[in-house]
Structures are given as C-alpha cells and as structure tokens.
Short mmCIF file of C-alpha atoms and ligand atoms in Angstrom, two decimals:
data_model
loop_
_atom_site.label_atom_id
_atom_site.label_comp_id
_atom_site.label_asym_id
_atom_site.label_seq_id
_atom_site.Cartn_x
_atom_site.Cartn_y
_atom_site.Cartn_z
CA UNK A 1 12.89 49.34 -32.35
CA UNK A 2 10.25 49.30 -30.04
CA UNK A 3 10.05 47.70 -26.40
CA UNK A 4 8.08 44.83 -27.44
CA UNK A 5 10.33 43.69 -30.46
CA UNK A 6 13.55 44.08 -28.16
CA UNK A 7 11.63 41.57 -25.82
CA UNK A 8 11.09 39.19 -28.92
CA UNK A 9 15.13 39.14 -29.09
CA UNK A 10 16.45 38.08 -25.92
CA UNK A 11 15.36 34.51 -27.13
CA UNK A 12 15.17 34.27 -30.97
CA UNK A 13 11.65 32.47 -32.40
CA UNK A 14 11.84 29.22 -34.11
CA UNK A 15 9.78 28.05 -37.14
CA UNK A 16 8.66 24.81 -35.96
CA UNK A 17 8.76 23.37 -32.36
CA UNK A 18 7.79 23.41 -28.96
CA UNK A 19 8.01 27.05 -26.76
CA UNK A 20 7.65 26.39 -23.09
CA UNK A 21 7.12 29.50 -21.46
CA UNK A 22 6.21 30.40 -17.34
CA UNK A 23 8.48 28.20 -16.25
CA UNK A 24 9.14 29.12 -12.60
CA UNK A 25 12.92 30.66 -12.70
CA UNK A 26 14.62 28.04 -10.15
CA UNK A 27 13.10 24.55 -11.45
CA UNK A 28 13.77 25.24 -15.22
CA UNK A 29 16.88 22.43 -15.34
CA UNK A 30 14.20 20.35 -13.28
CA UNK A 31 12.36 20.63 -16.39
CA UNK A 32 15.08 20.28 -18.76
CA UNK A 33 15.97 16.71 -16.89
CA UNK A 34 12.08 16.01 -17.04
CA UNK A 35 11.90 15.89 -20.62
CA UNK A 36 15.32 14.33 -21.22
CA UNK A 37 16.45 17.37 -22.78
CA UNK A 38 19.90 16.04 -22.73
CA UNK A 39 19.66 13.33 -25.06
CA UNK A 40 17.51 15.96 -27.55
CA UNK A 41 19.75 16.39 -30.71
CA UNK A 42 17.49 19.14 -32.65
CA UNK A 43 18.34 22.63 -31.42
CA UNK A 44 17.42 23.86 -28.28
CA UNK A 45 17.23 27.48 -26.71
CA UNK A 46 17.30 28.16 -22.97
CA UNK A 47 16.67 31.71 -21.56
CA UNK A 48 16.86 31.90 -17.84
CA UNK A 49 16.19 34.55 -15.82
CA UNK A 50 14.07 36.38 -17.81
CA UNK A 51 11.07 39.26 -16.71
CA UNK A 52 7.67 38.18 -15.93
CA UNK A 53 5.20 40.27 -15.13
CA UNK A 54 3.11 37.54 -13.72
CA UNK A 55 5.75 35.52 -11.77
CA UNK A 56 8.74 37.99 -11.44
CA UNK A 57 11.32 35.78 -13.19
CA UNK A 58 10.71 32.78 -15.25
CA UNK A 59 12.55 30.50 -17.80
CA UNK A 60 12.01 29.61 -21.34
CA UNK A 61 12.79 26.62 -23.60
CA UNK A 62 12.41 26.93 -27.09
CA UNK A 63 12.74 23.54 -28.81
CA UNK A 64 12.85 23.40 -32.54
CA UNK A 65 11.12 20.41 -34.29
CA UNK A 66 10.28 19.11 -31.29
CA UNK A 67 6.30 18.25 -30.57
CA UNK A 68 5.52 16.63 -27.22
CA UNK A 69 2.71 14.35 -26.35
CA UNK A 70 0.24 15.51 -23.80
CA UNK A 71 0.82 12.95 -21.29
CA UNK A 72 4.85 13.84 -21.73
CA UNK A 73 4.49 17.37 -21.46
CA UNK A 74 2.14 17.05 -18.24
CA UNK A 75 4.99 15.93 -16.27
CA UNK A 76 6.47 19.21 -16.18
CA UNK A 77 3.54 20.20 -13.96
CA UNK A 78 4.43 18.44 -11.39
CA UNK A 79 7.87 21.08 -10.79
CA UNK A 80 6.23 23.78 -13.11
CA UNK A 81 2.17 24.03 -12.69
CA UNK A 82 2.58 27.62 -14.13
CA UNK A 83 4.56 26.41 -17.48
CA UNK A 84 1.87 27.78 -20.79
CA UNK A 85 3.02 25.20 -23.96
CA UNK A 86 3.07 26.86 -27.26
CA UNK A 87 3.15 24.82 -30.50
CA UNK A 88 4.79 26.74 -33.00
CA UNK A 89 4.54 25.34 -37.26
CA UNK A 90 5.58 27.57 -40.02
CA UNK A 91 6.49 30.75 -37.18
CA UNK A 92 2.82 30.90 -36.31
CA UNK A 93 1.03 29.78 -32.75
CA UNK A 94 -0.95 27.01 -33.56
CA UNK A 95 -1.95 26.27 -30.13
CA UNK A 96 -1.69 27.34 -26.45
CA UNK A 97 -2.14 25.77 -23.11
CA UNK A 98 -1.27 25.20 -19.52
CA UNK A 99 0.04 22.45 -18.55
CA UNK A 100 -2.27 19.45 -16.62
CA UNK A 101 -1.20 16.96 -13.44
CA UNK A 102 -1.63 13.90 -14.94
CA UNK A 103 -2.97 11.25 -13.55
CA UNK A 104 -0.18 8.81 -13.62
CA UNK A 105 3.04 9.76 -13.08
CA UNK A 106 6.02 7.16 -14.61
CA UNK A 107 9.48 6.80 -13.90
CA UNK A 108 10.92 10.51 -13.03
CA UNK A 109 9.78 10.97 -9.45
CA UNK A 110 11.69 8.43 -6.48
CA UNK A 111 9.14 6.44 -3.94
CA UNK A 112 9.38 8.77 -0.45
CA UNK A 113 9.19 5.46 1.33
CA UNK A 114 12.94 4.37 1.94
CA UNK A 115 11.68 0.79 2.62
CA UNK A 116 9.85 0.45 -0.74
CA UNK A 117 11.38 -2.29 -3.18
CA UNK A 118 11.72 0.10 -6.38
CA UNK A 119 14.42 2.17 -3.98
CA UNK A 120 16.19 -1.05 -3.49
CA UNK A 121 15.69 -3.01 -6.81
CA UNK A 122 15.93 -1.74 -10.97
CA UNK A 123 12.05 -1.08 -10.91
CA UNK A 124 10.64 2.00 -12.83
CA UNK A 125 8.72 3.89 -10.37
CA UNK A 126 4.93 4.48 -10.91
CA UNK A 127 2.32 6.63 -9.08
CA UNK A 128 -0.80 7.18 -8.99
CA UNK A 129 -1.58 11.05 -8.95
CA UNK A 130 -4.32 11.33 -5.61
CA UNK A 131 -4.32 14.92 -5.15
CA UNK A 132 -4.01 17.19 -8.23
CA UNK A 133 -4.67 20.30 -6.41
CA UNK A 134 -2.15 19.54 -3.47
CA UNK A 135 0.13 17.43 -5.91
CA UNK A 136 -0.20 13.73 -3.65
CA UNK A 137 1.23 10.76 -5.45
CA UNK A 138 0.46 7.24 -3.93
CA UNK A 139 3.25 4.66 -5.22
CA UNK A 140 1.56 1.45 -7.28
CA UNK A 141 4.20 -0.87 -5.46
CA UNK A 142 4.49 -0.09 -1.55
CA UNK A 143 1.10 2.03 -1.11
CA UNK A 144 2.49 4.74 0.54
CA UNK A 145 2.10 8.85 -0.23
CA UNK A 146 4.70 11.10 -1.33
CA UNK A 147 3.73 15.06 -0.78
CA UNK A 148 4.38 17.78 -2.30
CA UNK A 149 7.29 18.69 -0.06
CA UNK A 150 8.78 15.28 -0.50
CA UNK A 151 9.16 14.55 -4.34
CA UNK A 152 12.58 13.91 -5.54
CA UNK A 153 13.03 13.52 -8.85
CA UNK A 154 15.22 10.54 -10.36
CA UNK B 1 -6.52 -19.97 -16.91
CA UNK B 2 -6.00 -16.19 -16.11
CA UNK B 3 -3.42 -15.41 -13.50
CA UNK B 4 -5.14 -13.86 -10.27
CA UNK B 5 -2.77 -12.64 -7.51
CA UNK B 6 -3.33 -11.53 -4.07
CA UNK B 7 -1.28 -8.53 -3.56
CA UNK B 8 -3.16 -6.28 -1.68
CA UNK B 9 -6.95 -6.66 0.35
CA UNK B 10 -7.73 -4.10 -2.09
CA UNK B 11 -7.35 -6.31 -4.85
CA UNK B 12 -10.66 -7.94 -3.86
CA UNK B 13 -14.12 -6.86 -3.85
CA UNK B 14 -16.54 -7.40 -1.01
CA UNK B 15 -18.15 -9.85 -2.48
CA UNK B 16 -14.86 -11.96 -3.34
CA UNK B 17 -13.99 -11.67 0.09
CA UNK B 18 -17.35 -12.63 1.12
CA UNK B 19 -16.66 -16.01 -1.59
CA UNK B 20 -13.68 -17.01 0.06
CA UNK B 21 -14.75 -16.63 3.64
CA UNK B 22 -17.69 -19.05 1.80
CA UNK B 23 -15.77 -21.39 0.54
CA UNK B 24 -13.37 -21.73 3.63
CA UNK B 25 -16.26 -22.53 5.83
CA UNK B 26 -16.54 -25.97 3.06
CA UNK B 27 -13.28 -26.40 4.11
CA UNK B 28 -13.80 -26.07 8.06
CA UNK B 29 -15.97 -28.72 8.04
CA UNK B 30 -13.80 -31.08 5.40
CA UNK B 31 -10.30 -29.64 5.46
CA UNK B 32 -8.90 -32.58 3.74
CA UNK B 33 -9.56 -32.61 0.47
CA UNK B 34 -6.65 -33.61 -2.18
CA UNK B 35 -7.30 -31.50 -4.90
CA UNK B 36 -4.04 -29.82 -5.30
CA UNK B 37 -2.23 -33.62 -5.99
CA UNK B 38 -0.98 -31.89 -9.33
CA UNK B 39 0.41 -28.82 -8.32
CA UNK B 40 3.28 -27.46 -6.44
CA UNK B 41 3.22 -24.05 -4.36
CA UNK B 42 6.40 -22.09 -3.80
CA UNK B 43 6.54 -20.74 -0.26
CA UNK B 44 9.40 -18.03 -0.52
CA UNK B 45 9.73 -16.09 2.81
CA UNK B 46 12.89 -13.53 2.27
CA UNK B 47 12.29 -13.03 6.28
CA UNK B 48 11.68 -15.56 8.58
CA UNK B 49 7.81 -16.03 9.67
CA UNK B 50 7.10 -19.24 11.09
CA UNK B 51 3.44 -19.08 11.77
CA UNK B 52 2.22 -17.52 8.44
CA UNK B 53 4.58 -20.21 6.78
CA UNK B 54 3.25 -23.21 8.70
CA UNK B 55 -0.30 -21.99 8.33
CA UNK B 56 0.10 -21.58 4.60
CA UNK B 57 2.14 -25.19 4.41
CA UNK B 58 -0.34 -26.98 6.66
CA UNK B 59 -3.08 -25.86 4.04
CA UNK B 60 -1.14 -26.84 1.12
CA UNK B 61 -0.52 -30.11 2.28
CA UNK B 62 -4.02 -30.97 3.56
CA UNK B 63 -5.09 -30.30 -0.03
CA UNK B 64 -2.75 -32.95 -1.38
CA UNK B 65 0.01 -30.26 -3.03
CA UNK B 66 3.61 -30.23 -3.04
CA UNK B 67 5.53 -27.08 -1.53
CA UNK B 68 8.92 -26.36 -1.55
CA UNK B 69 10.74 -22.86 -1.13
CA UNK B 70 13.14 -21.30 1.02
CA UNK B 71 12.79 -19.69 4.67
CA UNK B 72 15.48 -17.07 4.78
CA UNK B 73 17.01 -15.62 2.10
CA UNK B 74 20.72 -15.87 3.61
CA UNK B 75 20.59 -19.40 2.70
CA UNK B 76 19.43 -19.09 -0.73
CA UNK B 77 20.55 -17.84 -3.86
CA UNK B 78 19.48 -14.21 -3.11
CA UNK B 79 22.34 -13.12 -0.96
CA UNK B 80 24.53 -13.80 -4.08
CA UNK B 81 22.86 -10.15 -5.28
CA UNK B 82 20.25 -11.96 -7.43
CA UNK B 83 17.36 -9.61 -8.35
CA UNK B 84 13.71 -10.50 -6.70
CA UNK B 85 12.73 -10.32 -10.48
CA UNK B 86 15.09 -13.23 -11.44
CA UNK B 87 13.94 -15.09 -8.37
CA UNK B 88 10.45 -15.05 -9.20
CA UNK B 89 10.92 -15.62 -12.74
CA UNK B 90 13.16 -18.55 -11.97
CA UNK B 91 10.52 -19.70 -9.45
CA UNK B 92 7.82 -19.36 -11.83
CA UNK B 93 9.56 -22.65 -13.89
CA UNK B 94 9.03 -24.47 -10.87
CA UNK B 95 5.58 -24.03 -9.52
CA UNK B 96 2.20 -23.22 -9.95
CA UNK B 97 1.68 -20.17 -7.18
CA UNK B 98 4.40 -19.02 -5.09
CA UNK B 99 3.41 -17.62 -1.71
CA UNK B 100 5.61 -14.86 -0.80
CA UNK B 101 6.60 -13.04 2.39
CA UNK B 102 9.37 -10.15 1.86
CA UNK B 103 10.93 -7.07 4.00
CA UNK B 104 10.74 -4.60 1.34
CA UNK B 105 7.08 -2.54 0.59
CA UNK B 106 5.75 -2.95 -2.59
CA UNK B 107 7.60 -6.38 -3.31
CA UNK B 108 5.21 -8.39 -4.10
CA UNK B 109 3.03 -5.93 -6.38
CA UNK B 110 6.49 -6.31 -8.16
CA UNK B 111 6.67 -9.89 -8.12
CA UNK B 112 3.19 -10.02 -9.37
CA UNK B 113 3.80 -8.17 -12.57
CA UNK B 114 6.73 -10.17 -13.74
CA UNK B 115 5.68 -13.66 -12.49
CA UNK B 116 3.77 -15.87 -14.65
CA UNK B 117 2.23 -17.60 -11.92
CA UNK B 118 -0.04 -16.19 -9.75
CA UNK B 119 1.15 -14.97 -6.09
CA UNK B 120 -0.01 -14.52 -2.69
CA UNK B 121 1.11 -11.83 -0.48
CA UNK B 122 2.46 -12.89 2.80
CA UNK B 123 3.58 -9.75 4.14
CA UNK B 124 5.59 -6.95 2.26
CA UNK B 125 7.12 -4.92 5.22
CA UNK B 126 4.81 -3.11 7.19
CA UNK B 127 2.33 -2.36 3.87
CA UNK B 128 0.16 -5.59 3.53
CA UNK B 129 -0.66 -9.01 4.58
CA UNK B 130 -4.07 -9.65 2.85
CA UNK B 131 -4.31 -13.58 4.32
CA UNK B 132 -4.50 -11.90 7.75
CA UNK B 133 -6.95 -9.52 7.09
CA UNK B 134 -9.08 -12.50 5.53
CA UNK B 135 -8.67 -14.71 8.64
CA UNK B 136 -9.61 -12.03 10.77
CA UNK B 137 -12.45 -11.13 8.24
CA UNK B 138 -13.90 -15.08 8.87
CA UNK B 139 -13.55 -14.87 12.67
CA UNK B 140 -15.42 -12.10 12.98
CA UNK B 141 -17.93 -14.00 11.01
CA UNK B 142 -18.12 -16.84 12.34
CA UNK B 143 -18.18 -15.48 15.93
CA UNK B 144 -20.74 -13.37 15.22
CA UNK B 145 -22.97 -14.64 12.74
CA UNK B 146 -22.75 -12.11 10.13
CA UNK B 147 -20.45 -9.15 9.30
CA UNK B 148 -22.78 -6.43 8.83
CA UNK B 149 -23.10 -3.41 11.50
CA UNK B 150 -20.70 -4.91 14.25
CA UNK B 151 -19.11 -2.76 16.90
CA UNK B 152 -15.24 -3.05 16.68
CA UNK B 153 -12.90 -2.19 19.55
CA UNK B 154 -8.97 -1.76 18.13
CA UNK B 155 -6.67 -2.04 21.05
CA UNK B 156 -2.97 -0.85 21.44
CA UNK B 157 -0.90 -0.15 18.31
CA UNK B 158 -3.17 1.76 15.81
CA UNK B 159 -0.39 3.91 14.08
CA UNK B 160 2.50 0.99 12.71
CA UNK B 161 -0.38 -2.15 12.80
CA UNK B 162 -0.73 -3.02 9.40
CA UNK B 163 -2.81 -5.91 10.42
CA UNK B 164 -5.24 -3.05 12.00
CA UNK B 165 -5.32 -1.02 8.88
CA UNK B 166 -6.19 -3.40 6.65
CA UNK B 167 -9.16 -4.59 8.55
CA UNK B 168 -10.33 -1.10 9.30
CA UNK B 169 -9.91 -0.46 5.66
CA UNK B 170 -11.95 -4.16 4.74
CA UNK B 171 -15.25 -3.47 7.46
CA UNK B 172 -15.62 0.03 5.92
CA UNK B 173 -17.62 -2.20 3.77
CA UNK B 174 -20.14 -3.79 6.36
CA UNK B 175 -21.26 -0.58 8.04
CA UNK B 176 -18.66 -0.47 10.87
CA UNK B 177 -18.71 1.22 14.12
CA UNK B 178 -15.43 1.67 14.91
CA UNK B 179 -13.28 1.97 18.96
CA UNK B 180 -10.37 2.79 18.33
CA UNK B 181 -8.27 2.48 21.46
CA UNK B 182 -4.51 3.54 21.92
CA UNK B 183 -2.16 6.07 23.43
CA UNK B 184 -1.83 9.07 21.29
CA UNK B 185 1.40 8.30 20.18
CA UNK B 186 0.19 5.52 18.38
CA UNK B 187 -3.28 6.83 16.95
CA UNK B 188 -4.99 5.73 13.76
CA UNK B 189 -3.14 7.31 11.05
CA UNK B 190 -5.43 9.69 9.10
CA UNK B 191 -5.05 7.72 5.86
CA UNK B 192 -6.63 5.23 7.36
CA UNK B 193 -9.24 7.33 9.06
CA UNK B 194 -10.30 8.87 5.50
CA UNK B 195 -11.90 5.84 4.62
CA UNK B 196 -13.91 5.39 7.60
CA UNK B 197 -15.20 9.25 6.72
CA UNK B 198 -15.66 8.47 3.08
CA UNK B 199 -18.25 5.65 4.05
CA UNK B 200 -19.92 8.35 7.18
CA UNK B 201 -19.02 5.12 9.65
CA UNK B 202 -18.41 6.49 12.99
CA UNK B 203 -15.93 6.31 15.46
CA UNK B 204 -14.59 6.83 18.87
CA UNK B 205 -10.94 7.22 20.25
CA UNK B 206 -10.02 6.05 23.68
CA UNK B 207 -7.25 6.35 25.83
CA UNK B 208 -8.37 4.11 28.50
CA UNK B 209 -9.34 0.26 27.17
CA UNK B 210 -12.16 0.02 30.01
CA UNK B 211 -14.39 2.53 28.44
CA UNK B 212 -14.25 1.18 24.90
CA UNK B 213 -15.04 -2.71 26.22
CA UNK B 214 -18.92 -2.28 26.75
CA UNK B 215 -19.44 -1.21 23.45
CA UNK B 216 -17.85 -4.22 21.51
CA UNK B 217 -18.71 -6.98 19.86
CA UNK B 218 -15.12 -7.49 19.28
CA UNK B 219 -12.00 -6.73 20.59
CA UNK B 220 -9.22 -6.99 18.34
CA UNK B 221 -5.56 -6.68 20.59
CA UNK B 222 -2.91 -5.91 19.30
CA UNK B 223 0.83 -5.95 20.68
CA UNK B 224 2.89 -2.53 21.27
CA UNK B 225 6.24 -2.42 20.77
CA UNK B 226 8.93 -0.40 22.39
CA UNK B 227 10.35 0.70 19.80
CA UNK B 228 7.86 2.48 18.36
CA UNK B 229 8.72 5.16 21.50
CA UNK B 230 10.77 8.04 21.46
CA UNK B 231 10.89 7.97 25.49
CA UNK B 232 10.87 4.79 27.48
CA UNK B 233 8.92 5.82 29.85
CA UNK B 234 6.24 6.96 27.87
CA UNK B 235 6.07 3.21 26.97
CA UNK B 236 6.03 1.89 30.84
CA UNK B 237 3.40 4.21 31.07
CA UNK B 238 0.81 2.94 28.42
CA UNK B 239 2.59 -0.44 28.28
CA UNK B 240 0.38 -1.54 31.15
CA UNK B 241 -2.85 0.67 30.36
CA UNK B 242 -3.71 -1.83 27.54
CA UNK B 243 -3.92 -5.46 29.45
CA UNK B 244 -6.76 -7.15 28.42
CA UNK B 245 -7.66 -9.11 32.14
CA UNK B 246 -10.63 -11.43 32.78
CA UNK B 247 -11.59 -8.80 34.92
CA UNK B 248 -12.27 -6.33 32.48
CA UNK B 249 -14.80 -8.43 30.74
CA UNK B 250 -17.46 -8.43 33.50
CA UNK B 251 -18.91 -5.27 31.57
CA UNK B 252 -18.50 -6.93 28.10
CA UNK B 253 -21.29 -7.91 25.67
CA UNK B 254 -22.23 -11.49 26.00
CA UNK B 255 -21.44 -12.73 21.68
CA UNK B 256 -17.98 -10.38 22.66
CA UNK B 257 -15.15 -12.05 20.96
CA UNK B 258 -11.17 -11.24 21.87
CA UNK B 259 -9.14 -11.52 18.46
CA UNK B 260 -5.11 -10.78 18.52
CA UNK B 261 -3.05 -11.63 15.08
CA UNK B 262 -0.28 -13.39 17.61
CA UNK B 263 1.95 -13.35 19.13
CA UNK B 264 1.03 -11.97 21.82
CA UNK B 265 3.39 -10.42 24.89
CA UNK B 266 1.68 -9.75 27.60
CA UNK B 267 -1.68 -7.30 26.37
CA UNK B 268 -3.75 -10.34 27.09
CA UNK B 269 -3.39 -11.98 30.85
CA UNK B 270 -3.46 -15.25 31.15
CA UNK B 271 -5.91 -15.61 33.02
CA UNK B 272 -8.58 -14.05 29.67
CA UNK B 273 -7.10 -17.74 27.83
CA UNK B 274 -10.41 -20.21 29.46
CA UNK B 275 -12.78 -17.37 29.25
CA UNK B 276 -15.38 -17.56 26.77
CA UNK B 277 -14.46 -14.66 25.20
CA UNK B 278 -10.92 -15.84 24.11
CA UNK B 279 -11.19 -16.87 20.20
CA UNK B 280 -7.39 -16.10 19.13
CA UNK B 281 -6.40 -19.62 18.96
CA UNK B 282 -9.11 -20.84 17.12
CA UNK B 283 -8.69 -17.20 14.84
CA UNK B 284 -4.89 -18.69 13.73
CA UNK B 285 -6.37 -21.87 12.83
CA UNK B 286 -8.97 -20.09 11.00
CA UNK B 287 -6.49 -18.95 8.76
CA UNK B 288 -5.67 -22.78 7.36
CA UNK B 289 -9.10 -22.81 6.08
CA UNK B 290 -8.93 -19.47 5.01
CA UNK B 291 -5.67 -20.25 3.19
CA UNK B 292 -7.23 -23.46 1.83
CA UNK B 293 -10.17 -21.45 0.31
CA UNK B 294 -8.00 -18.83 -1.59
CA UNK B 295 -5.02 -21.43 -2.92
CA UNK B 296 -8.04 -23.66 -4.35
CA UNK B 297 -9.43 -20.62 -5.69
CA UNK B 298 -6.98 -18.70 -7.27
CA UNK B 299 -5.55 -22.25 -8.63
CA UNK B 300 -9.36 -22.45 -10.37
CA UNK B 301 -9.78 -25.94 -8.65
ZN1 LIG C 401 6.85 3.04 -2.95
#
C-alpha cells in the first residue's frame, strides 16, 4: 500500500455528499454547531487532528448525502476562512472551492453590544458583514460593530 | 398606504430630510392645523423622557390627533415579562403610529419589523434619536439660511453623544467643516470620523473651546457627564474647560448660533441666555414643528 492510499484511509470516502476539508484543527465543533450538524440524521464522519501540510493540523467532515447551499456553507468562514468544500456524486469530485464571507450573516453569531435588544429579547440576530477581509459585522438592530476578536457564536 | 418608519437618520435621504425640514417651516408659520382628527398616535416611552414626550404630544395635539400610551414601563403591562414584540403588536390594534422611546439598542428597528403601523424612534439607548438630529438639522437652517458649507463647532462629550453622532453623520451631506472640541477622553469615536473621511470634509480637534469659537457658525454644546470618567479628577479638570460664557463670544462670528439638545448643567453660563447668540430654546421648540412635519408625513396626510 502506498503512502498516499494509507492517507485516503484514516477517513473513509463517501459516494455522495459534502467533504469539508482545511478546517482549522481547534474550531472544527465550531463548525459542526454552525451547520447544525447535530440535528443531521444521514451519516456523518469527523476526523480531527489530522496532518496538513499547509496548516499543520486540520479537521475534516465528511457528510454523506448532504449538499449545502452557498449562502449556508459561507458561514463556516466566518470560524474557518481556510475550509476548501468538495462536492462529491457517484465517488467523483464534482466541484471544489473555498469558502466566501458572506455578506449577511443570520442567526449564529450573538450582538457584542450587551445593551442591544436581541441579547435581551427572542430576536434572531442579523448582521451585516462590513469588513470581509478583517471579518467586521455591524448588527441590523442596535448599529453597533462586533470584531473579529469579539464574535461569539449562539 | 405603505408603512414608512423612522428608525434610524439613516433611513432618510438628504433630500427627505431636506422635505421635512420643508414642510415643518409650513408648520412654523401655521402650527395648528387639525388634520390628524382621525387618527390616534401611541406614545410608548419604556424610560421616562419628559421633553421628547411633551414635544412629540404637543405636536400631536396641535394637529387635532388623539394620543394615548404609557410613560414608564413599571406601570404597564411590560413588567409582567411581556415581550416588546407583543407590545407593539398589541399596540398596533390601537393606533395608527406609535412613537417609541426604549433603553435597549436596536429596539425599535425591532419594533419596526413586526408592527403594522409605522413607528418613530424616540431614542433606543445610546444608538439613535433621529427627531433630534432633524430638529437640530432645521435650526441650523433656519439660523443660518441654508445648510450647505457651514462651519460646525462640537463641544464637550464627543465619544457617548449620540445626539453628536448623528448630526456629524447627517452634515457629511452639506459639505461640513467640522470643530470638534473635547477632552481626549471623550474624542469623536473613529466610526464616526470615517464618514467625515469618506466625504474628504475636514476637521479640527481642540482641547481648549476658545480656539475652536472664531471659526463657527455654530456651536453645538453638549453636557459631560461624570460618569463617563474613570478618575474624578480628570472630570474637575475638563468639567470647567468647556463653559460656554458671554465672554467667550466677543471673538465669535456675527450669524454664530449656540445649539445644546437640553438639558443643560452648567456648560452654558447664564449669563450666554439674553445674548444673541443663544438659539437653544427656540431649537426645542423647533422640534414641535419638526415633529408636526414628519407625523403628517409619514401618516400620508
Ligand atoms: Zn446589536
């Protein structure tokens, strides 16, 4: 067996789905929350930890049957600008990209401002995306910026 | 009729401003005019403010409407753990624009989106009080003749204002020169500064209030608070660095005009109230008109 089929191993392919690959090591369950993994019910493979020659270590969700829309996969950018999404049919790549900052982001990240209503009411949170480059999100309800350094997700 | 609210000062376009600051100079000269007798505006202040309420009352009922509403939400059905949404929705059965004044950020962009009757911002926390910035807007006008390439001195709290930032933000538009006067602990924020740089306006920061006062054609005060200091004597320091005094206007312009969004403490002397210059009463009564202008409007009448 040679080194690159070992690699194919550690996780095992699917036929159909969604392969998320780059995801920076540490915020993989931050992506797994993103996308409501939890409440997925088609099978799902996680590899943590594993070698990256670009990044070091990285994680890797393989979700079978699963095909995202754009603007639902662009959310993981916001915790994992490195991520690559590969669309898998029939065990074949049928298409390959990074992932984008959208330009709205909706419901998963918490308003930095602790006097804004939607961190005191049942309100869905909404942004709109300022700063792609240095990830700046400026909340539709109270005004106000949350940075980079600030984002909590919900 | 579409619903229109006034959340925000960005809501409106320079020249929507300009109509309303149009429409309340009708109103100036014929404030009573009974063409809301059919409708009924909701005044709902979740915090107390007595002055934007009166003004906005007094405007209603000079144009024949009906208000009714609540003052403080300790009395009303909110402190039972009601949700703003079911308020306003509730509210919405009752009236035909509810005027709304709440401690929260962001609260009335909310209350806009589920209401089916348009609403006025009357203050969301420290984010926005559009009225304010419209009132201000029209006595700069009217003071001046025109809006267009003024010199504007701010004076005292720059950083926590929101009264500031929304007019800085609203004469980006009429080719601004901008003195900005306050101690550095309470500078401009940058946020606010970006949009005097997107426009290339210019401006000048001062420490010292003498140096800014030849250049202005307006001097818009503002009050500082204590708490906004870490160290108390920082604040005894600056407290009395920024007291506009009669004094201090023998090197002023001659059209110079003192504005302050009241109440004032004690960053105008007394002694500035007979002067000439003085225009802060007559800017609070502005705002009736200016209220006048955008109820009618928004109501379509
Ligand atoms: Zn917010």
């Amino acid at each position: 067996m040679n080194k690159d089929q070992r690699k194919e191993l550690k996780v095992s392919a699917i036929e159909n789905g969604t392969v998320i690959d780059h995801i920076p090591a540490h915020n993989l369950f931050q992506v797994v929350r993103i996308l409501n993994l939890e409440k997925y019910e088609s099978q799902i493979l996680i590899g943590m930890n594993l070698d990256s020659q670009k990044y070091g270590q990285k994680g890797i969700l393989k979700l079978s049957n699963k095909f995202f829309k754009s603007d639902e996969i662009n959310k993981i950018a916001l915790v994992a600008p490195t991520a690559t999404m590969i669309v898998i049919r029939d065990f074949q790549i049928v298409e390959k990209r990074n992932v984008e900052i959208p330009d709205e982001v909706v419901k998963i990240v918490k308003c930095f401002n602790p006097n804004c209503i939607t961190n005191h009411e049942k309100i869905i949170t909404r942004f709109n995306v300022i700063d792609k480059a240095d990830l700046r999100l400026q909340c539709h309800y109270c005004e106000k910026i949350t940075a980079k350094d600030n984002v909590t997700f919900l | 009729m579409k619903k229109r609210s006034l959340v925000s000062i960005n809501d409106f376009s320079k020249e929507e401003s300009i109509r309303i600051l149009d429409r309340a100079m009708e109103f100036e000269k014929n404030p009573t005019q009974k063409i809301l007798e059919n409708f009924v505006v909701a005044t709902l202040f979740f915090e107390p403010s007595t002055r934007t309420r009166l003004s906005f009352e007094s405007a209603v009922n000079r144009l024949g409407g009906k208000v009714i509403g609540f003052t403080d939400s300790a009395s009303s059905s909110v402190q039972k753990g009601e949700s703003l949404k079911d308020t306003i929705k509730t509210v919405c059965n009752y009236s035909d624009l509810i005027v709304m004044r709440h401690p929260r950020e962001g609260s009335a962009r909310f209350a806009s989106e589920v209401a089916s009757v348009p609403i006025i911002n009357a203050g969301d926390g420290a984010n926005q009080h559009p009225t304010q910035c419209l009132l201000d807007l029209y006595s700069i006008r009217k003071t001046q003749g025109h809006l267009d390439n003024l010199h504007v001195a701010f004076v005292g709290d720059l950083k926590y204002g929101r009264t500031v930032h929304s007019l800085v933000i609203a004469l980006c538009n009429f080719n601004t020169t901008f003195h900005l006067v306050s101690p550095q602990e309470l500078k401009l924020p940058s946020s606010v500064k970006m949009h005097i740089k997107e426009k290339q306006l210019n401006y000048h920061q001062y420490t010292d209030l003498s140096e800014a006062v030849p250049h202005a054609d307006i001097i818009y005060m503002t009050r500082i608070q204590k708490e906004r200091f870490s160290d108390p004597i920082e604040y005894e320091k600056v407290k009395n660095s920024y007291v506009l005094s009669s004094k201090m206007l023998v090197t002023a312009r001659e059209n110079m005009k003192v504005l302050h969004p009241l109440p004032r403490v004690n960053e105008i002397s007394e002694d500035v109230d007979d002067m000439p210059q003085a225009y802060y009463f007559e800017q609070a009564l502005n705002g009736v008109y200016v209220r006048q202008a955008l109820l009618a409007s928004i109501l379509g009448v």
